[in-house]
CSV table of C-alpha atoms in Angstrom, one decimal:
chain,number,residue,atom,x,y,z
A,182,UNK,CA,0.0,0.0,0.0
A,183,UNK,CA,1.7,3.1,-1.2
A,184,UNK,CA,1.3,6.0,1.2
A,185,UNK,CA,3.1,8.5,-0.9
A,186,UNK,CA,2.4,8.9,-4.6
A,187,UNK,CA,3.8,10.8,-7.5
A,188,UNK,CA,1.5,10.3,-10.4
A,189,UNK,CA,3.7,11.9,-13.1
A,190,UNK,CA,6.6,9.7,-14.0
A,191,UNK,CA,8.1,12.4,-16.2
A,192,UNK,CA,8.1,16.1,-16.9
A,193,UNK,CA,9.8,18.2,-19.5
A,194,UNK,CA,10.3,22.0,-19.1
A,195,UNK,CA,12.1,24.6,-21.1
A,196,UNK,CA,15.2,26.2,-19.4
A,197,UNK,CA,14.2,29.4,-17.5
A,198,UNK,CA,10.6,28.3,-17.0
A,199,UNK,CA,9.0,26.9,-13.8
A,200,UNK,CA,9.0,23.2,-13.0
A,201,UNK,CA,6.2,22.0,-10.8
A,202,UNK,CA,6.4,18.5,-9.3
A,203,UNK,CA,3.5,17.1,-7.4
A,204,UNK,CA,3.1,14.5,-4.7
A,205,UNK,CA,0.1,13.1,-2.8
A,206,UNK,CA,0.0,11.2,0.5
A,207,UNK,CA,-2.6,9.3,2.4
A,208,UNK,CA,-1.4,9.0,6.0
A,209,UNK,CA,-2.6,12.0,8.1
A,210,UNK,CA,0.0,11.1,10.7
A,211,UNK,CA,2.8,12.4,8.4
A,212,UNK,CA,4.2,15.6,9.8
A,213,UNK,CA,7.4,16.0,7.9
A,214,UNK,CA,7.8,16.1,4.1
A,215,UNK,CA,10.9,16.1,2.0
A,216,UNK,CA,12.1,16.3,-1.6
A,217,UNK,CA,15.1,14.4,-2.9
A,218,UNK,CA,17.0,14.7,-6.2
A,219,UNK,CA,18.7,11.7,-7.7
A,220,UNK,CA,21.2,11.5,-10.5
A,221,UNK,CA,21.9,8.2,-12.2
A,222,UNK,CA,24.3,5.9,-10.3
A,223,UNK,CA,24.1,8.1,-7.2
A,224,UNK,CA,22.1,8.1,-4.0
A,225,UNK,CA,19.2,10.4,-3.5
A,226,UNK,CA,20.3,13.8,-2.2
A,227,UNK,CA,18.2,15.8,0.2
A,228,UNK,CA,16.9,19.0,-1.4
A,229,UNK,CA,14.3,20.7,0.8
A,230,UNK,CA,11.8,19.8,3.5
A,231,UNK,CA,8.7,21.2,5.2
A,232,UNK,CA,7.1,20.6,8.5
A,233,UNK,CA,3.4,20.2,8.8
A,234,UNK,CA,3.1,23.4,10.8
A,235,UNK,CA,4.0,25.4,7.7
A,236,UNK,CA,2.5,25.6,4.2
A,237,UNK,CA,5.5,26.9,2.4
A,238,UNK,CA,9.3,26.7,2.6
A,239,UNK,CA,11.7,28.4,0.2
A,240,UNK,CA,15.4,27.8,-0.5
A,241,UNK,CA,16.8,29.7,-3.4
A,242,UNK,CA,15.2,28.5,-6.6
A,243,UNK,CA,13.3,25.7,-4.8
A,244,UNK,CA,10.0,26.2,-3.0
A,245,UNK,CA,7.9,23.4,-1.4
A,246,UNK,CA,4.2,24.0,-0.8
A,247,UNK,CA,2.1,21.9,1.5
A,248,UNK,CA,-1.7,21.6,1.4
A,249,UNK,CA,-2.6,19.5,4.4
A,250,UNK,CA,-6.3,19.4,3.8
A,251,UNK,CA,-5.7,18.0,0.3
A,252,UNK,CA,-2.8,15.8,1.5
A,253,UNK,CA,-0.8,17.3,-1.3
A,254,UNK,CA,2.7,18.8,-1.7
A,255,UNK,CA,4.5,20.3,-4.6
A,256,UNK,CA,8.0,21.4,-5.5
A,257,UNK,CA,8.5,24.5,-7.6
A,258,UNK,CA,11.8,25.1,-9.3
A,259,UNK,CA,12.2,28.5,-10.8
A,260,UNK,CA,14.0,29.3,-13.0
A,261,UNK,CA,14.7,25.7,-14.2
A,262,UNK,CA,18.2,24.9,-15.3
A,263,UNK,CA,19.6,22.0,-17.4
A,264,UNK,CA,21.5,20.8,-14.3
A,265,UNK,CA,18.1,20.3,-12.6
A,266,UNK,CA,17.5,17.4,-14.9
A,267,UNK,CA,17.2,14.4,-12.5
A,268,UNK,CA,14.7,12.1,-10.8
A,269,UNK,CA,12.9,13.8,-7.9
A,270,UNK,CA,11.4,11.8,-5.1
A,271,UNK,CA,9.0,13.1,-2.4
A,272,UNK,CA,9.1,11.5,1.0
A,273,UNK,CA,7.2,11.7,4.2
A,274,UNK,CA,7.8,10.8,7.8
A,275,UNK,CA,6.1,11.1,11.2
A,276,UNK,CA,7.8,12.1,14.4
A,277,UNK,CA,6.6,8.9,16.0
A,278,UNK,CA,7.4,6.8,12.9
A,279,UNK,CA,10.5,4.7,12.2
A,280,UNK,CA,10.8,5.0,8.5
A,281,UNK,CA,10.5,7.4,5.6
A,282,UNK,CA,8.0,6.7,2.9
A,283,UNK,CA,8.9,7.5,-0.7
A,284,UNK,CA,7.0,8.2,-3.9
A,285,UNK,CA,8.0,6.5,-7.1
A,286,UNK,CA,9.8,9.6,-8.5
A,287,UNK,CA,9.3,12.0,-11.3
A,288,UNK,CA,12.0,12.3,-14.0
A,289,UNK,CA,12.5,16.0,-14.8
A,290,UNK,CA,14.2,17.0,-18.1
A,291,UNK,CA,15.1,20.7,-18.5
A,292,UNK,CA,15.5,21.5,-22.2
A,293,UNK,CA,18.2,24.1,-23.0
B,187,UNK,CA,34.5,13.5,3.2
B,188,UNK,CA,31.7,11.1,2.3
B,189,UNK,CA,28.9,11.3,4.9
B,190,UNK,CA,27.3,7.9,4.2
B,191,UNK,CA,29.5,5.4,2.3
B,192,UNK,CA,28.7,1.9,1.2
B,193,UNK,CA,30.8,-0.7,-0.5
B,194,UNK,CA,30.9,-2.2,-3.0
B,195,UNK,CA,29.2,0.0,-5.6
B,196,UNK,CA,28.7,-2.9,-7.9
B,197,UNK,CA,28.3,-6.6,-7.0
B,198,UNK,CA,27.8,-9.3,-9.6
B,199,UNK,CA,27.4,-12.8,-8.2
B,200,UNK,CA,25.7,-16.2,-9.0
B,201,UNK,CA,22.6,-17.6,-7.5
B,202,UNK,CA,23.1,-19.4,-4.2
B,203,UNK,CA,26.1,-17.4,-3.1
B,204,UNK,CA,26.3,-15.4,0.1
B,205,UNK,CA,27.4,-11.7,-0.1
B,206,UNK,CA,27.7,-8.7,2.2
B,207,UNK,CA,27.3,-5.0,1.7
B,208,UNK,CA,29.0,-2.6,4.1
B,209,UNK,CA,27.7,0.8,5.2
B,210,UNK,CA,29.3,3.5,7.4
B,211,UNK,CA,28.2,7.0,8.3
B,212,UNK,CA,30.3,9.7,9.9
B,213,UNK,CA,27.4,12.1,10.6
B,214,UNK,CA,26.9,11.1,14.2
B,215,UNK,CA,23.4,9.9,13.4
B,216,UNK,CA,21.6,7.6,15.7
B,217,UNK,CA,19.4,5.7,13.1
B,218,UNK,CA,20.5,3.8,10.1
B,219,UNK,CA,18.4,2.1,7.3
B,220,UNK,CA,18.6,-0.2,4.4
B,221,UNK,CA,16.3,0.6,1.4
B,222,UNK,CA,15.8,-1.4,-1.7
B,223,UNK,CA,15.1,0.2,-5.1
B,224,UNK,CA,13.5,-2.3,-7.3
B,225,UNK,CA,13.1,-2.4,-11.1
B,226,UNK,CA,10.2,0.0,-10.9
B,227,UNK,CA,12.4,2.5,-9.1
B,228,UNK,CA,10.4,2.3,-5.9
B,229,UNK,CA,12.4,2.9,-2.7
B,230,UNK,CA,11.2,0.5,-0.1
B,231,UNK,CA,12.4,0.2,3.5
B,232,UNK,CA,14.0,-3.1,4.5
B,233,UNK,CA,15.5,-2.4,7.9
B,234,UNK,CA,15.9,0.4,10.4
B,235,UNK,CA,18.3,0.4,13.3
B,236,UNK,CA,18.3,2.9,16.2
B,237,UNK,CA,21.4,2.9,18.4
B,238,UNK,CA,22.3,-0.6,17.2
B,239,UNK,CA,18.9,-2.0,17.9
B,240,UNK,CA,16.5,-3.2,15.2
B,241,UNK,CA,13.4,-1.2,15.2
B,242,UNK,CA,11.9,-2.1,11.8
B,243,UNK,CA,12.1,-5.3,9.8
B,244,UNK,CA,9.7,-5.1,6.9
B,245,UNK,CA,8.6,-8.1,5.0
B,246,UNK,CA,12.0,-9.2,4.0
B,247,UNK,CA,13.1,-12.9,3.6
B,248,UNK,CA,15.2,-14.1,6.5
B,249,UNK,CA,18.0,-14.6,4.0
B,250,UNK,CA,18.7,-10.9,4.6
B,251,UNK,CA,20.4,-10.2,7.9
B,252,UNK,CA,21.5,-6.8,9.0
B,253,UNK,CA,24.3,-6.4,11.5
B,254,UNK,CA,25.1,-3.2,13.4
B,255,UNK,CA,28.4,-3.5,15.3
B,256,UNK,CA,28.1,0.2,16.4
B,257,UNK,CA,26.0,3.3,15.7
B,258,UNK,CA,28.1,4.2,12.7
B,259,UNK,CA,27.9,1.0,10.8
B,260,UNK,CA,25.0,-1.1,9.4
B,261,UNK,CA,26.0,-4.0,7.2
B,262,UNK,CA,23.7,-6.2,5.1
B,263,UNK,CA,24.4,-9.9,4.7
B,264,UNK,CA,22.5,-11.9,2.1
B,265,UNK,CA,22.4,-15.7,2.1
B,266,UNK,CA,21.5,-17.9,-0.8
B,267,UNK,CA,21.1,-15.2,-3.3
B,268,UNK,CA,18.2,-15.4,-5.8
B,269,UNK,CA,17.6,-13.8,-9.2
B,270,UNK,CA,14.9,-11.6,-7.6
B,271,UNK,CA,17.4,-10.1,-5.2
B,272,UNK,CA,18.9,-8.1,-8.1
B,273,UNK,CA,18.3,-4.4,-7.3
B,274,UNK,CA,20.0,-1.3,-6.0
B,275,UNK,CA,20.4,-1.3,-2.2
B,276,UNK,CA,20.8,2.1,-0.4
B,277,UNK,CA,22.1,2.6,3.0
B,278,UNK,CA,20.9,5.8,4.8
B,279,UNK,CA,21.0,7.5,8.1
B,280,UNK,CA,19.1,10.1,10.1
B,281,UNK,CA,19.0,11.8,13.4
B,282,UNK,CA,15.8,10.7,15.0
B,283,UNK,CA,16.6,12.0,18.5
B,284,UNK,CA,16.2,15.6,17.2
B,285,UNK,CA,12.8,15.1,15.8
B,286,UNK,CA,12.4,16.0,12.1
B,287,UNK,CA,15.7,15.4,10.4
B,288,UNK,CA,16.3,14.4,6.7
B,289,UNK,CA,17.5,11.1,5.6
B,290,UNK,CA,21.0,11.0,4.1
B,291,UNK,CA,21.8,8.3,1.6
B,292,UNK,CA,24.9,6.5,0.4
B,293,UNK,CA,25.4,6.1,-3.3
B,294,UNK,CA,23.9,2.6,-3.5
B,295,UNK,CA,25.1,-0.9,-4.3
B,296,UNK,CA,23.9,-2.4,-7.6
B,297,UNK,CA,23.5,-6.1,-7.0
B,298,UNK,CA,23.2,-8.4,-10.0
B,299,UNK,CA,22.4,-12.0,-9.4
B,300,UNK,CA,23.0,-14.3,-12.4
């Protein structure tokens, strides 16, 4: 039973435009949400996170939005750059839980 | 300095063999994990250790046995390897004693069973 879902396996965006990656979750106990970036033959790298007490967190070109009522989060990358081309995973955790749950990833291609 | 390191990066072996994957973290984290990424790219938890104690053991065949000699190490031993064990295995660590803290991954071990 997948508790974190990314319904778009791939996304292509022109360089300089905004990339929006989406993620949905089912477990209302989750209180911490993360985005990871993964290049081929490397491990996932932590990108940005958000606690459930917030609805937005920004770090440079990356912004994560959380809509708790819809159980939905999104990652905005603006402006998108070719080096952003990678697979992006969203993940969720609860303070009382013992594991992180991951989505299946979205492959982002930024076209120069 | 690599924060979470795992060896080997690639492992090719035959069915029936026994193999180990080593993992070490130098972040001072108290919790370590093994995740498996299958052919569908889904990252699934296998084991979680907190301060050398097993706290999660998902539905994993008992051919897989984790060993944590200390807080900084979590090794994975696999007996009687099967074709279906072929996957990428990621070690990770986090700091659970400080509440919300991100997971840090190693670069993965690609296991191929022939």
